[in-house]
mmCIF file of C-alpha atoms and ligand atoms in Angstrom:
data_model
loop_
_atom_site.group_PDB
_atom_site.id
_atom_site.type_symbol
_atom_site.label_atom_id
_atom_site.label_comp_id
_atom_site.label_asym_id
_atom_site.label_seq_id
_atom_site.Cartn_x
_atom_site.Cartn_y
_atom_site.Cartn_z
ATOM 1 C CA MET A 17 6.704 -88.183 -80.972
ATOM 2 C CA ALA A 18 8.481 -91.501 -79.923
ATOM 3 C CA ILE A 19 7.292 -93.316 -76.779
ATOM 4 C CA GLU A 20 9.999 -94.380 -73.979
ATOM 5 C CA PRO A 21 9.223 -97.762 -72.694
ATOM 6 C CA LYS A 22 11.073 -98.326 -69.476
ATOM 7 C CA ILE A 23 11.684 -101.927 -69.301
ATOM 8 C CA GLU A 24 11.927 -103.558 -65.746
ATOM 9 C CA ILE A 25 14.939 -105.925 -66.609
ATOM 10 C CA ASP A 26 15.292 -106.929 -62.840
ATOM 11 C CA SER A 27 11.541 -108.215 -62.527
ATOM 12 C CA LEU A 28 11.761 -109.874 -66.099
ATOM 13 C CA LEU A 29 15.148 -111.617 -65.218
ATOM 14 C CA GLU A 30 13.453 -112.998 -61.888
ATOM 15 C CA GLU A 31 10.507 -114.342 -63.949
ATOM 16 C CA LEU A 32 12.985 -115.891 -66.169
ATOM 17 C CA THR A 33 14.946 -117.609 -63.472
ATOM 18 C CA ALA A 34 11.561 -118.717 -61.818
ATOM 19 C CA LEU A 35 10.128 -120.113 -64.774
ATOM 20 C CA ALA A 36 13.363 -121.824 -65.423
ATOM 21 C CA LYS A 37 13.218 -123.483 -61.932
ATOM 22 C CA ILE A 38 9.783 -125.297 -62.970
ATOM 23 C CA SER A 39 11.970 -128.112 -65.026
ATOM 24 C CA GLU A 40 11.668 -131.647 -64.728
ATOM 25 C CA ALA A 41 15.775 -131.535 -64.093
ATOM 26 C CA ASP A 42 17.714 -129.816 -61.442
ATOM 27 C CA PRO A 43 18.787 -126.293 -62.042
ATOM 28 C CA PRO A 44 20.713 -125.067 -64.571
ATOM 29 C CA VAL A 45 19.313 -127.727 -66.532
ATOM 30 C CA VAL A 46 15.609 -127.039 -68.072
ATOM 31 C CA THR A 47 13.479 -130.122 -69.276
ATOM 32 C CA ARG A 48 9.774 -128.983 -70.009
ATOM 33 C CA VAL A 49 8.091 -131.385 -72.362
ATOM 34 C CA VAL A 50 4.702 -130.271 -73.265
ATOM 35 C CA PHE A 51 1.759 -131.701 -71.183
ATOM 36 C CA THR A 52 3.923 -133.085 -68.491
ATOM 37 C CA GLU A 53 3.633 -131.806 -65.000
ATOM 38 C CA ALA A 54 6.300 -129.166 -65.408
ATOM 39 C CA ASP A 55 4.700 -127.791 -68.528
ATOM 40 C CA LEU A 56 1.761 -127.190 -66.850
ATOM 41 C CA ARG A 57 3.078 -125.889 -63.493
ATOM 42 C CA ALA A 58 4.969 -123.555 -66.046
ATOM 43 C CA ARG A 59 1.621 -122.437 -67.759
ATOM 44 C CA ALA A 60 -0.042 -121.598 -64.712
ATOM 45 C CA TYR A 61 2.560 -119.663 -63.682
ATOM 46 C CA VAL A 62 2.800 -117.733 -66.902
ATOM 47 C CA ARG A 63 -1.117 -117.454 -66.458
ATOM 48 C CA SER A 64 -0.790 -115.808 -63.040
ATOM 49 C CA LEU A 65 1.542 -113.005 -64.379
ATOM 50 C CA CYS A 66 -0.629 -112.318 -67.199
ATOM 51 C CA ASP A 67 -3.626 -112.199 -64.857
ATOM 52 C CA GLY A 68 -1.374 -109.800 -62.948
ATOM 53 C CA ALA A 69 -1.020 -107.822 -65.982
ATOM 54 C CA TRP A 70 -4.828 -107.461 -66.347
ATOM 55 C CA LEU A 71 -4.750 -109.367 -69.827
ATOM 56 C CA THR A 72 -7.700 -111.530 -70.772
ATOM 57 C CA VAL A 73 -6.422 -115.093 -71.083
ATOM 58 C CA GLN A 74 -8.030 -117.510 -73.159
ATOM 59 C CA GLU A 75 -6.611 -121.355 -74.100
ATOM 60 C CA ASP A 76 -7.825 -123.264 -77.246
ATOM 61 C CA ALA A 77 -8.236 -127.015 -77.229
ATOM 62 C CA ILE A 78 -4.805 -128.027 -77.505
ATOM 63 C CA GLY A 79 -3.641 -125.504 -74.904
ATOM 64 C CA ASN A 80 -2.070 -122.822 -76.821
ATOM 65 C CA THR A 81 -2.872 -119.659 -74.930
ATOM 66 C CA PHE A 82 -3.867 -115.957 -76.282
ATOM 67 C CA ALA A 83 -3.327 -113.069 -73.487
ATOM 68 C CA ARG A 84 -4.966 -109.923 -74.780
ATOM 69 C CA TRP A 85 -4.741 -106.466 -73.744
ATOM 70 C CA GLN A 86 -7.670 -104.952 -75.214
ATOM 71 C CA GLY A 87 -7.080 -102.116 -77.722
ATOM 72 C CA SER A 88 -9.451 -98.522 -78.043
ATOM 73 C CA GLU A 89 -10.631 -100.360 -81.113
ATOM 74 C CA PRO A 90 -11.234 -103.779 -79.941
ATOM 75 C CA GLU A 91 -13.381 -104.901 -83.137
ATOM 76 C CA LEU A 92 -9.921 -104.657 -85.191
ATOM 77 C CA ALA A 93 -7.771 -107.413 -85.613
ATOM 78 C CA PRO A 94 -4.782 -107.420 -82.961
ATOM 79 C CA ILE A 95 -1.209 -107.497 -82.995
ATOM 80 C CA GLY A 96 0.242 -110.684 -81.932
ATOM 81 C CA THR A 97 3.588 -111.358 -80.239
ATOM 82 C CA GLY A 98 4.750 -114.523 -78.296
ATOM 83 C CA SER A 99 6.812 -117.555 -78.594
ATOM 84 C CA HIS A 100 6.759 -120.916 -76.304
ATOM 85 C CA ILE A 101 7.806 -122.161 -73.306
ATOM 86 C CA ASP A 102 8.406 -126.003 -73.458
ATOM 87 C CA ALA A 103 12.102 -126.858 -73.597
ATOM 88 C CA ILE A 104 13.831 -130.037 -75.104
ATOM 89 C CA PRO A 105 15.409 -132.476 -72.630
ATOM 90 C CA ASN A 106 18.488 -130.685 -71.055
ATOM 91 C CA ALA A 107 18.023 -127.454 -72.389
ATOM 92 C CA GLY A 108 18.404 -124.108 -71.339
ATOM 93 C CA MET A 109 16.302 -121.017 -69.853
ATOM 94 C CA TYR A 110 15.905 -118.264 -72.859
ATOM 95 C CA ASP A 111 14.694 -120.303 -75.681
ATOM 96 C CA GLY A 112 11.133 -119.143 -76.391
ATOM 97 C CA THR A 113 10.681 -117.729 -72.802
ATOM 98 C CA VAL A 114 12.347 -114.453 -73.939
ATOM 99 C CA GLY A 115 9.624 -113.820 -76.397
ATOM 100 C CA VAL A 116 7.031 -114.856 -73.789
ATOM 101 C CA LEU A 117 8.178 -113.440 -70.706
ATOM 102 C CA GLY A 118 9.981 -110.709 -72.681
ATOM 103 C CA GLY A 119 6.546 -110.065 -74.744
ATOM 104 C CA LEU A 120 4.545 -109.697 -71.486
ATOM 105 C CA GLU A 121 7.076 -107.193 -70.305
ATOM 106 C CA ALA A 122 6.766 -105.101 -73.349
ATOM 107 C CA ILE A 123 3.060 -104.881 -72.941
ATOM 108 C CA ARG A 124 3.312 -104.088 -69.294
ATOM 109 C CA SER A 125 5.926 -101.312 -69.982
ATOM 110 C CA LEU A 126 3.411 -99.687 -72.772
ATOM 111 C CA ARG A 127 0.852 -99.778 -70.207
ATOM 112 C CA ARG A 128 3.109 -97.909 -67.644
ATOM 113 C CA ALA A 129 4.149 -95.398 -70.310
ATOM 114 C CA GLY A 130 0.204 -94.519 -70.666
ATOM 115 C CA ILE A 131 -0.034 -95.848 -74.030
ATOM 116 C CA ARG A 132 -3.405 -96.890 -74.861
ATOM 117 C CA PRO A 133 -3.441 -98.715 -78.644
ATOM 118 C CA ARG A 134 -5.933 -98.549 -80.905
ATOM 119 C CA ARG A 135 -5.446 -102.535 -81.823
ATOM 120 C CA SER A 136 -5.430 -104.924 -79.057
ATOM 121 C CA ILE A 137 -2.085 -106.448 -78.588
ATOM 122 C CA GLU A 138 -2.211 -110.152 -77.809
ATOM 123 C CA LEU A 139 0.728 -112.314 -76.274
ATOM 124 C CA VAL A 140 0.321 -116.002 -77.356
ATOM 125 C CA ILE A 141 1.978 -118.653 -75.977
ATOM 126 C CA PHE A 142 2.355 -121.484 -78.599
ATOM 127 C CA THR A 143 1.852 -125.256 -77.608
ATOM 128 C CA ALA A 144 4.732 -127.676 -78.269
ATOM 129 C CA GLU A 145 7.132 -125.865 -80.316
ATOM 130 C CA GLU A 146 9.508 -128.463 -79.701
ATOM 131 C CA PRO A 147 9.362 -131.736 -81.275
ATOM 132 C CA THR A 148 10.099 -134.130 -78.236
ATOM 133 C CA LEU A 149 6.745 -135.633 -77.524
ATOM 134 C CA PHE A 150 5.334 -136.309 -80.892
ATOM 135 C CA GLY A 151 8.431 -136.084 -83.403
ATOM 136 C CA ILE A 152 6.771 -132.834 -85.092
ATOM 137 C CA GLY A 153 7.778 -129.545 -84.217
ATOM 138 C CA CYS A 154 5.588 -126.146 -83.953
ATOM 139 C CA LEU A 155 2.336 -128.380 -83.049
ATOM 140 C CA GLY A 156 0.635 -125.397 -81.959
ATOM 141 C CA SER A 157 1.302 -123.056 -84.762
ATOM 142 C CA ARG A 158 0.920 -126.028 -87.468
ATOM 143 C CA MET A 159 -2.599 -126.318 -86.321
ATOM 144 C CA MET A 160 -3.288 -122.707 -85.996
ATOM 145 C CA SER A 161 -2.432 -122.238 -89.799
ATOM 146 C CA HIS A 162 -3.959 -125.319 -90.840
ATOM 147 C CA VAL A 163 -0.874 -126.838 -91.820
ATOM 148 C CA LEU A 164 -1.451 -129.867 -89.869
ATOM 149 C CA THR A 165 -5.143 -130.938 -90.320
ATOM 150 C CA PRO A 166 -7.270 -132.121 -87.251
ATOM 151 C CA ALA A 167 -7.616 -135.555 -88.498
ATOM 152 C CA ALA A 168 -3.683 -135.702 -89.082
ATOM 153 C CA ALA A 169 -3.262 -134.219 -85.363
ATOM 154 C CA LEU A 170 -5.598 -137.166 -83.883
ATOM 155 C CA ASN A 171 -3.094 -139.698 -85.582
ATOM 156 C CA LEU A 172 -0.134 -138.426 -83.734
ATOM 157 C CA ARG A 173 1.361 -140.740 -81.129
ATOM 158 C CA ASP A 174 4.170 -140.538 -78.467
ATOM 159 C CA LYS A 175 6.679 -143.237 -77.643
ATOM 160 C CA GLN A 176 4.001 -144.681 -75.627
ATOM 161 C CA ASP A 177 1.353 -144.743 -78.126
ATOM 162 C CA ARG A 178 -0.621 -141.849 -76.471
ATOM 163 C CA GLY A 179 -2.593 -139.975 -78.512
ATOM 164 C CA LEU A 180 -2.925 -136.149 -78.616
ATOM 165 C CA ASP A 181 -6.370 -136.099 -77.724
ATOM 166 C CA GLU A 182 -5.431 -138.138 -74.515
ATOM 167 C CA LEU A 183 -2.609 -136.218 -73.396
ATOM 168 C CA ARG A 184 -4.363 -132.653 -73.869
ATOM 169 C CA THR A 185 -7.504 -134.094 -72.117
ATOM 170 C CA GLN A 186 -5.383 -135.277 -69.157
ATOM 171 C CA ALA A 187 -3.512 -131.873 -69.167
ATOM 172 C CA GLY A 188 -6.963 -130.138 -68.959
ATOM 173 C CA PHE A 189 -7.872 -129.054 -72.471
ATOM 174 C CA SER A 190 -11.127 -129.888 -74.350
ATOM 175 C CA GLY A 191 -12.563 -128.972 -77.487
ATOM 176 C CA ALA A 192 -12.806 -129.947 -81.007
ATOM 177 C CA PHE A 193 -9.435 -130.169 -83.002
ATOM 178 C CA GLU A 194 -10.901 -127.999 -85.624
ATOM 179 C CA SER A 195 -11.393 -124.888 -83.540
ATOM 180 C CA VAL A 196 -7.549 -124.755 -83.306
ATOM 181 C CA ALA A 197 -7.273 -123.491 -86.925
ATOM 182 C CA LEU A 198 -7.168 -119.411 -87.248
ATOM 183 C CA LEU A 199 -8.533 -117.634 -89.901
ATOM 184 C CA GLN A 200 -6.549 -115.531 -92.120
ATOM 185 C CA GLY A 201 -6.252 -112.273 -90.801
ATOM 186 C CA ARG A 202 -7.094 -113.436 -87.260
ATOM 187 C CA PHE A 203 -3.713 -111.247 -86.441
ATOM 188 C CA HIS A 204 -3.032 -108.187 -88.082
ATOM 189 C CA GLN A 205 0.704 -108.631 -87.805
ATOM 190 C CA PHE A 206 2.777 -111.049 -85.731
ATOM 191 C CA VAL A 207 6.240 -110.500 -84.233
ATOM 192 C CA GLU A 208 8.178 -112.998 -82.568
ATOM 193 C CA LEU A 209 11.070 -112.017 -80.083
ATOM 194 C CA HIS A 210 13.469 -114.903 -79.871
ATOM 195 C CA ILE A 211 17.308 -115.640 -79.120
ATOM 196 C CA GLU A 212 19.407 -116.075 -82.242
ATOM 197 C CA GLN A 213 20.477 -119.690 -81.519
ATOM 198 C CA GLY A 214 23.451 -118.950 -83.583
ATOM 199 C CA PRO A 215 26.737 -116.792 -83.163
ATOM 200 C CA LEU A 216 26.433 -113.998 -85.575
ATOM 201 C CA LEU A 217 25.128 -111.031 -83.470
ATOM 202 C CA GLU A 218 27.474 -111.759 -80.630
ATOM 203 C CA GLN A 219 30.642 -112.027 -82.953
ATOM 204 C CA GLU A 220 29.759 -108.909 -85.033
ATOM 205 C CA GLY A 221 28.931 -106.842 -81.713
ATOM 206 C CA ILE A 222 25.203 -106.096 -82.899
ATOM 207 C CA ASP A 223 21.934 -105.814 -80.607
ATOM 208 C CA LEU A 224 19.606 -106.972 -82.537
ATOM 209 C CA GLY A 225 18.696 -109.068 -85.548
ATOM 210 C CA LEU A 226 15.637 -108.393 -87.866
ATOM 211 C CA VAL A 227 14.575 -111.499 -89.451
ATOM 212 C CA THR A 228 13.934 -111.101 -93.187
ATOM 213 C CA HIS A 229 13.531 -114.807 -94.114
ATOM 214 C CA ILE A 230 12.930 -117.951 -92.106
ATOM 215 C CA ALA A 231 14.436 -120.749 -93.741
ATOM 216 C CA ALA A 232 12.225 -124.098 -93.551
ATOM 217 C CA PRO A 233 13.153 -127.778 -93.271
ATOM 218 C CA ALA A 234 12.238 -130.662 -95.512
ATOM 219 C CA SER A 235 13.145 -134.007 -94.326
ATOM 220 C CA LEU A 236 13.630 -137.365 -96.666
ATOM 221 C CA ARG A 237 13.966 -140.670 -95.296
ATOM 222 C CA ILE A 238 15.898 -143.122 -97.659
ATOM 223 C CA HIS A 239 15.896 -146.999 -97.254
ATOM 224 C CA ILE A 240 18.238 -148.759 -99.286
ATOM 225 C CA ASP A 241 18.122 -152.685 -99.899
ATOM 226 C CA GLY A 242 21.105 -154.442 -101.245
ATOM 227 C CA GLU A 243 22.370 -157.815 -101.076
ATOM 228 C CA GLY A 244 24.494 -159.014 -97.734
ATOM 229 C CA GLY A 245 26.911 -161.628 -97.581
ATOM 230 C CA HIS A 246 30.339 -162.784 -96.370
ATOM 231 C CA ALA A 247 32.719 -159.932 -96.299
ATOM 232 C CA GLY A 248 35.673 -162.199 -97.529
ATOM 233 C CA GLY A 249 33.600 -164.838 -99.578
ATOM 234 C CA LYS A 250 31.794 -162.642 -101.662
ATOM 235 C CA LEU A 251 33.891 -161.385 -104.311
ATOM 236 C CA MET A 252 33.381 -157.358 -105.516
ATOM 237 C CA PRO A 253 31.966 -157.976 -109.181
ATOM 238 C CA GLY A 254 28.252 -158.598 -108.710
ATOM 239 C CA ARG A 255 28.166 -156.922 -105.273
ATOM 240 C CA LYS A 256 25.077 -154.822 -103.990
ATOM 241 C CA ASP A 257 26.291 -152.997 -100.973
ATOM 242 C CA ALA A 258 23.644 -150.904 -99.623
ATOM 243 C CA LEU A 259 26.194 -148.672 -97.839
ATOM 244 C CA ALA A 260 28.595 -147.951 -100.801
ATOM 245 C CA ALA A 261 25.209 -146.931 -102.646
ATOM 246 C CA ALA A 262 24.501 -144.828 -99.637
ATOM 247 C CA ALA A 263 27.809 -143.152 -99.716
ATOM 248 C CA GLU A 264 26.969 -141.858 -102.974
ATOM 249 C CA LEU A 265 23.816 -140.349 -102.117
ATOM 250 C CA ILE A 266 25.130 -138.702 -99.296
ATOM 251 C CA LEU A 267 27.832 -137.250 -101.480
ATOM 252 C CA ALA A 268 25.085 -136.409 -104.149
ATOM 253 C CA LEU A 269 23.048 -134.266 -101.656
ATOM 254 C CA GLU A 270 26.395 -132.540 -100.202
ATOM 255 C CA SER A 271 26.891 -131.568 -103.979
ATOM 256 C CA ALA A 272 23.872 -130.690 -104.730
ATOM 257 C CA ALA A 273 23.509 -128.244 -102.076
ATOM 258 C CA LYS A 274 26.879 -126.755 -102.368
ATOM 259 C CA SER A 275 26.140 -126.144 -106.089
ATOM 260 C CA SER A 276 22.553 -124.185 -105.311
ATOM 261 C CA GLY A 277 24.317 -120.974 -106.015
ATOM 262 C CA ALA A 278 23.327 -119.598 -102.512
ATOM 263 C CA ILE A 279 24.831 -119.893 -99.191
ATOM 264 C CA ASP A 280 21.494 -120.070 -97.448
ATOM 265 C CA THR A 281 21.128 -123.647 -99.132
ATOM 266 C CA VAL A 282 22.021 -126.594 -96.520
ATOM 267 C CA ALA A 283 21.729 -130.335 -96.486
ATOM 268 C CA THR A 284 22.632 -132.724 -93.973
ATOM 269 C CA VAL A 285 22.287 -136.543 -93.484
ATOM 270 C CA GLY A 286 22.379 -136.870 -90.117
ATOM 271 C CA VAL A 287 21.227 -140.395 -89.521
ATOM 272 C CA CYS A 288 22.940 -143.667 -91.117
ATOM 273 C CA GLU A 289 21.739 -146.944 -90.031
ATOM 274 C CA VAL A 290 23.642 -149.711 -91.119
ATOM 275 C CA PHE A 291 22.225 -153.473 -91.113
ATOM 276 C CA PRO A 292 23.678 -155.968 -90.129
ATOM 277 C CA GLY A 293 26.557 -153.576 -88.916
ATOM 278 C CA ALA A 294 29.076 -156.309 -88.726
ATOM 279 C CA VAL A 295 32.319 -155.856 -89.813
ATOM 280 C CA ASN A 296 32.733 -158.755 -91.864
ATOM 281 C CA SER A 297 29.475 -158.516 -93.084
ATOM 282 C CA ILE A 298 28.336 -156.589 -96.322
ATOM 283 C CA PRO A 299 25.498 -154.259 -95.614
ATOM 284 C CA SER A 300 22.286 -155.363 -97.211
ATOM 285 C CA HIS A 301 20.283 -152.510 -95.456
ATOM 286 C CA VAL A 302 20.811 -148.748 -94.936
ATOM 287 C CA ASN A 303 18.326 -146.032 -93.684
ATOM 288 C CA LEU A 304 19.141 -142.658 -93.959
ATOM 289 C CA GLU A 305 17.719 -139.600 -92.802
ATOM 290 C CA THR A 306 18.263 -136.069 -94.613
ATOM 291 C CA ASP A 307 17.528 -132.434 -93.494
ATOM 292 C CA ILE A 308 17.399 -129.922 -96.554
ATOM 293 C CA ARG A 309 16.699 -126.365 -95.775
ATOM 294 C CA ASP A 310 16.793 -122.929 -97.675
ATOM 295 C CA THR A 311 15.267 -119.611 -97.356
ATOM 296 C CA ASP A 312 13.853 -120.167 -100.971
ATOM 297 C CA GLY A 313 11.337 -123.052 -101.497
ATOM 298 C CA ALA A 314 12.073 -123.318 -105.374
ATOM 299 C CA ARG A 315 15.441 -123.722 -104.582
ATOM 300 C CA ARG A 316 15.261 -125.999 -101.536
ATOM 301 C CA ASN A 317 12.815 -128.312 -104.217
ATOM 302 C CA ARG A 318 15.554 -128.192 -106.761
ATOM 303 C CA VAL A 319 17.978 -130.009 -104.075
ATOM 304 C CA ILE A 320 15.358 -132.311 -103.489
ATOM 305 C CA ASP A 321 15.016 -133.315 -106.924
ATOM 306 C CA ALA A 322 18.612 -133.996 -107.530
ATOM 307 C CA LEU A 323 18.969 -136.343 -104.402
ATOM 308 C CA LEU A 324 15.651 -138.052 -105.984
ATOM 309 C CA ALA A 325 17.538 -138.452 -109.111
ATOM 310 C CA ALA A 326 20.798 -139.727 -107.881
ATOM 311 C CA CYS A 327 18.590 -142.276 -105.900
ATOM 312 C CA SER A 328 17.365 -143.426 -108.989
ATOM 313 C CA ASP A 329 20.811 -143.521 -110.918
ATOM 314 C CA VAL A 330 22.521 -145.110 -107.975
ATOM 315 C CA SER A 331 19.619 -147.736 -107.993
ATOM 316 C CA ALA A 332 19.858 -148.679 -111.562
ATOM 317 C CA ARG A 333 23.833 -148.572 -111.425
ATOM 318 C CA ARG A 334 24.167 -150.715 -108.394
ATOM 319 C CA GLY A 335 21.295 -153.026 -108.511
ATOM 320 C CA VAL A 336 20.072 -151.968 -105.040
ATOM 321 C CA THR A 337 16.517 -150.965 -104.316
ATOM 322 C CA VAL A 338 15.964 -147.332 -103.044
ATOM 323 C CA THR A 339 12.621 -145.996 -101.607
ATOM 324 C CA THR A 340 12.115 -142.370 -100.523
ATOM 325 C CA GLU A 341 9.832 -141.231 -98.004
ATOM 326 C CA LEU A 342 9.107 -137.324 -97.767
ATOM 327 C CA VAL A 343 8.510 -136.929 -93.884
ATOM 328 C CA ASN A 344 7.758 -133.163 -94.468
ATOM 329 C CA ALA A 345 8.618 -130.070 -96.718
ATOM 330 C CA ASP A 346 7.628 -126.832 -95.136
ATOM 331 C CA PRO A 347 7.784 -123.856 -97.023
ATOM 332 C CA PRO A 348 10.119 -121.242 -95.863
ATOM 333 C CA ALA A 349 8.621 -117.350 -94.763
ATOM 334 C CA THR A 350 9.553 -114.149 -96.035
ATOM 335 C CA CYS A 351 8.885 -111.614 -93.162
ATOM 336 C CA ASP A 352 6.947 -108.371 -93.634
ATOM 337 C CA PRO A 353 8.505 -105.731 -94.819
ATOM 338 C CA ALA A 354 6.114 -103.183 -92.834
ATOM 339 C CA ILE A 355 7.191 -105.226 -89.663
ATOM 340 C CA LEU A 356 10.694 -104.861 -90.284
ATOM 341 C CA ALA A 357 10.775 -101.086 -91.199
ATOM 342 C CA ALA A 358 8.874 -100.783 -87.828
ATOM 343 C CA MET A 359 11.728 -102.623 -85.752
ATOM 344 C CA GLU A 360 14.166 -101.200 -87.539
ATOM 345 C CA ALA A 361 12.768 -97.216 -86.899
ATOM 346 C CA SER A 362 12.652 -98.622 -83.146
ATOM 347 C CA ALA A 363 15.919 -100.157 -83.094
ATOM 348 C CA GLN A 364 17.156 -96.550 -84.106
ATOM 349 C CA GLU A 365 15.236 -95.042 -81.576
ATOM 350 C CA ALA A 366 16.038 -97.103 -78.557
ATOM 351 C CA GLY A 367 20.041 -96.618 -79.955
ATOM 352 C CA ARG A 368 20.416 -100.220 -80.759
ATOM 353 C CA SER A 369 22.408 -101.683 -83.370
ATOM 354 C CA CYS A 370 20.883 -103.914 -85.570
ATOM 355 C CA LYS A 371 20.951 -105.908 -89.003
ATOM 356 C CA ARG A 372 18.972 -107.602 -91.373
ATOM 357 C CA MET A 373 19.564 -111.386 -91.193
ATOM 358 C CA VAL A 374 17.954 -115.018 -92.082
ATOM 359 C CA SER A 375 16.560 -117.505 -89.250
ATOM 360 C CA ARG A 376 18.027 -120.747 -90.247
ATOM 361 C CA ALA A 377 16.356 -122.160 -87.333
ATOM 362 C CA TYR A 378 12.591 -122.317 -87.678
ATOM 363 C CA HIS A 379 10.045 -121.085 -85.229
ATOM 364 C CA ASP A 380 6.047 -120.848 -84.922
ATOM 365 C CA SER A 381 6.456 -117.727 -86.826
ATOM 366 C CA LEU A 382 7.212 -119.670 -89.925
ATOM 367 C CA PHE A 383 3.832 -121.354 -89.698
ATOM 368 C CA ILE A 384 1.736 -117.928 -88.439
ATOM 369 C CA ALA A 385 3.156 -116.489 -91.738
ATOM 370 C CA ARG A 386 0.688 -118.626 -93.554
ATOM 371 C CA ILE A 387 -2.311 -116.897 -91.844
ATOM 372 C CA ALA A 388 -0.729 -113.405 -91.002
ATOM 373 C CA PRO A 389 2.296 -110.980 -92.079
ATOM 374 C CA VAL A 390 5.156 -112.057 -89.328
ATOM 375 C CA ALA A 391 8.629 -110.556 -88.594
ATOM 376 C CA MET A 392 11.062 -111.969 -85.924
ATOM 377 C CA LEU A 393 13.650 -110.107 -83.613
ATOM 378 C CA PHE A 394 16.372 -111.950 -82.731
ATOM 379 C CA ILE A 395 18.935 -111.001 -79.724
ATOM 380 C CA PRO A 396 22.173 -112.070 -79.353
ATOM 381 C CA CYS A 397 23.181 -115.766 -77.142
ATOM 382 C CA ARG A 398 26.273 -116.560 -75.733
ATOM 383 C CA GLY A 399 28.268 -118.677 -78.382
ATOM 384 C CA GLY A 400 25.569 -119.020 -80.203
ATOM 385 C CA TRP A 401 24.727 -121.941 -77.847
ATOM 386 C CA SER A 402 21.214 -123.078 -77.289
ATOM 387 C CA HIS A 403 19.477 -126.397 -76.740
ATOM 388 C CA ARG A 404 22.118 -126.865 -73.742
ATOM 389 C CA PRO A 405 21.811 -125.724 -70.098
ATOM 390 C CA ASP A 406 24.343 -123.356 -70.400
ATOM 391 C CA GLU A 407 22.852 -121.446 -73.196
ATOM 392 C CA TYR A 408 22.757 -117.607 -72.216
ATOM 393 C CA ALA A 409 21.644 -114.053 -72.950
ATOM 394 C CA SER A 410 22.817 -111.075 -71.091
ATOM 395 C CA PRO A 411 20.491 -108.830 -69.281
ATOM 396 C CA GLU A 412 21.642 -105.849 -71.323
ATOM 397 C CA TRP A 413 20.705 -107.903 -74.771
ATOM 398 C CA ILE A 414 17.331 -108.934 -73.364
ATOM 399 C CA ALA A 415 16.425 -105.414 -72.199
ATOM 400 C CA GLY A 416 17.519 -104.076 -75.700
ATOM 401 C CA GLY A 417 14.958 -107.105 -77.298
ATOM 402 C CA VAL A 418 12.449 -106.278 -74.941
ATOM 403 C CA ASP A 419 12.556 -102.014 -75.295
ATOM 404 C CA VAL A 420 12.496 -102.623 -79.075
ATOM 405 C CA LEU A 421 9.856 -105.213 -79.195
ATOM 406 C CA ALA A 422 7.367 -102.613 -76.981
ATOM 407 C CA ARG A 423 8.106 -99.717 -79.429
ATOM 408 C CA THR A 424 7.686 -101.786 -82.703
ATOM 409 C CA LEU A 425 4.258 -103.424 -80.932
ATOM 410 C CA ALA A 426 3.221 -99.551 -80.120
ATOM 411 C CA LYS A 427 3.824 -98.575 -83.716
ATOM 412 C CA LEU A 428 1.860 -101.341 -85.243
ATOM 413 C CA ALA A 429 -0.969 -101.256 -82.684
ATOM 414 C CA GLY A 430 -1.201 -97.609 -83.553
HETATM 415 ZN ZN1 ZN B 505 12.583 -121.635 -79.749
#
């Protein structure tokens, strides 16, 4: 017989609101950068809620937090759920927090329903999902999944040249960076509840998105060195205009993404710095920063290859020097069919509509996918808005997501 968790949405909303007020900015703006005073207060608040729910709380060397509800067979690998509570400057109150406090409420609702799961269920609060401090997203899950090595983590610096070791020590966390990495199988399965951060569910009037793939970004920096000169004095033949060369590369990237054969391929040049940047001066240097994403790693890499080929071609034809630097290229994740099936059955039991979809933003689950089967559960958010103070998910949407998450956790934990 299917279990019927009762979600206490009012107290969950109170907790979300209380957490939102722990911010470096005035409400409704949420700014909560990792290891700041606001982040530490928010962590203490969430920890107190976990203590209140009788969970066993542990923190690792960089503050990733694990709150465990022990199952009847504690030697089995647990089912993980959770997300993040850090927020970029000028953000809203639902990104990440719905997965953390909603995950906690899912656990509490199962306990209230008299369930005793076989596997433990573990709520995870990941450190620094947002890249604000070190310019790298998903710090906690990257280190858990061995994608970011301890040596590379030691080299991270914020804008004031402070290192991760210094900042986490000040924040009260200690221990070897090596101990953050988790073994394959540490989680039996992992499921993350999150707002969609896109408009589709709301537009289509669908309660829940079952995420089948998480797209992953690759980022390339391109430096073009040409030859400057007077915009009037230097005639067109023989010019080595770095910006004209950059224009060709931008269009080549757009065309490579458009002709990939899949709607999931996207490519963007979001930064274009021109030197010297004067109207009567031929551009001598240009820096471009590109973001290339896809749900299929090989297809995304073909777009990168096409861009690199265009770089050599433009360099040869125009006599400019083009150098490229691959900043990161994380592999996309395919979600676990068993978790998707459990979520689908749970949505049906709860009387909630759902559809399978792709996550075009990336999340901690992208990295946890390297060490455990994962899936994500999306709820709608108004207008698809996120990372802004008017980010909003209705109580009904949140309650639906937490209900289906609770049922899913119960199925997975057996
Ligand atoms: Zn998030």
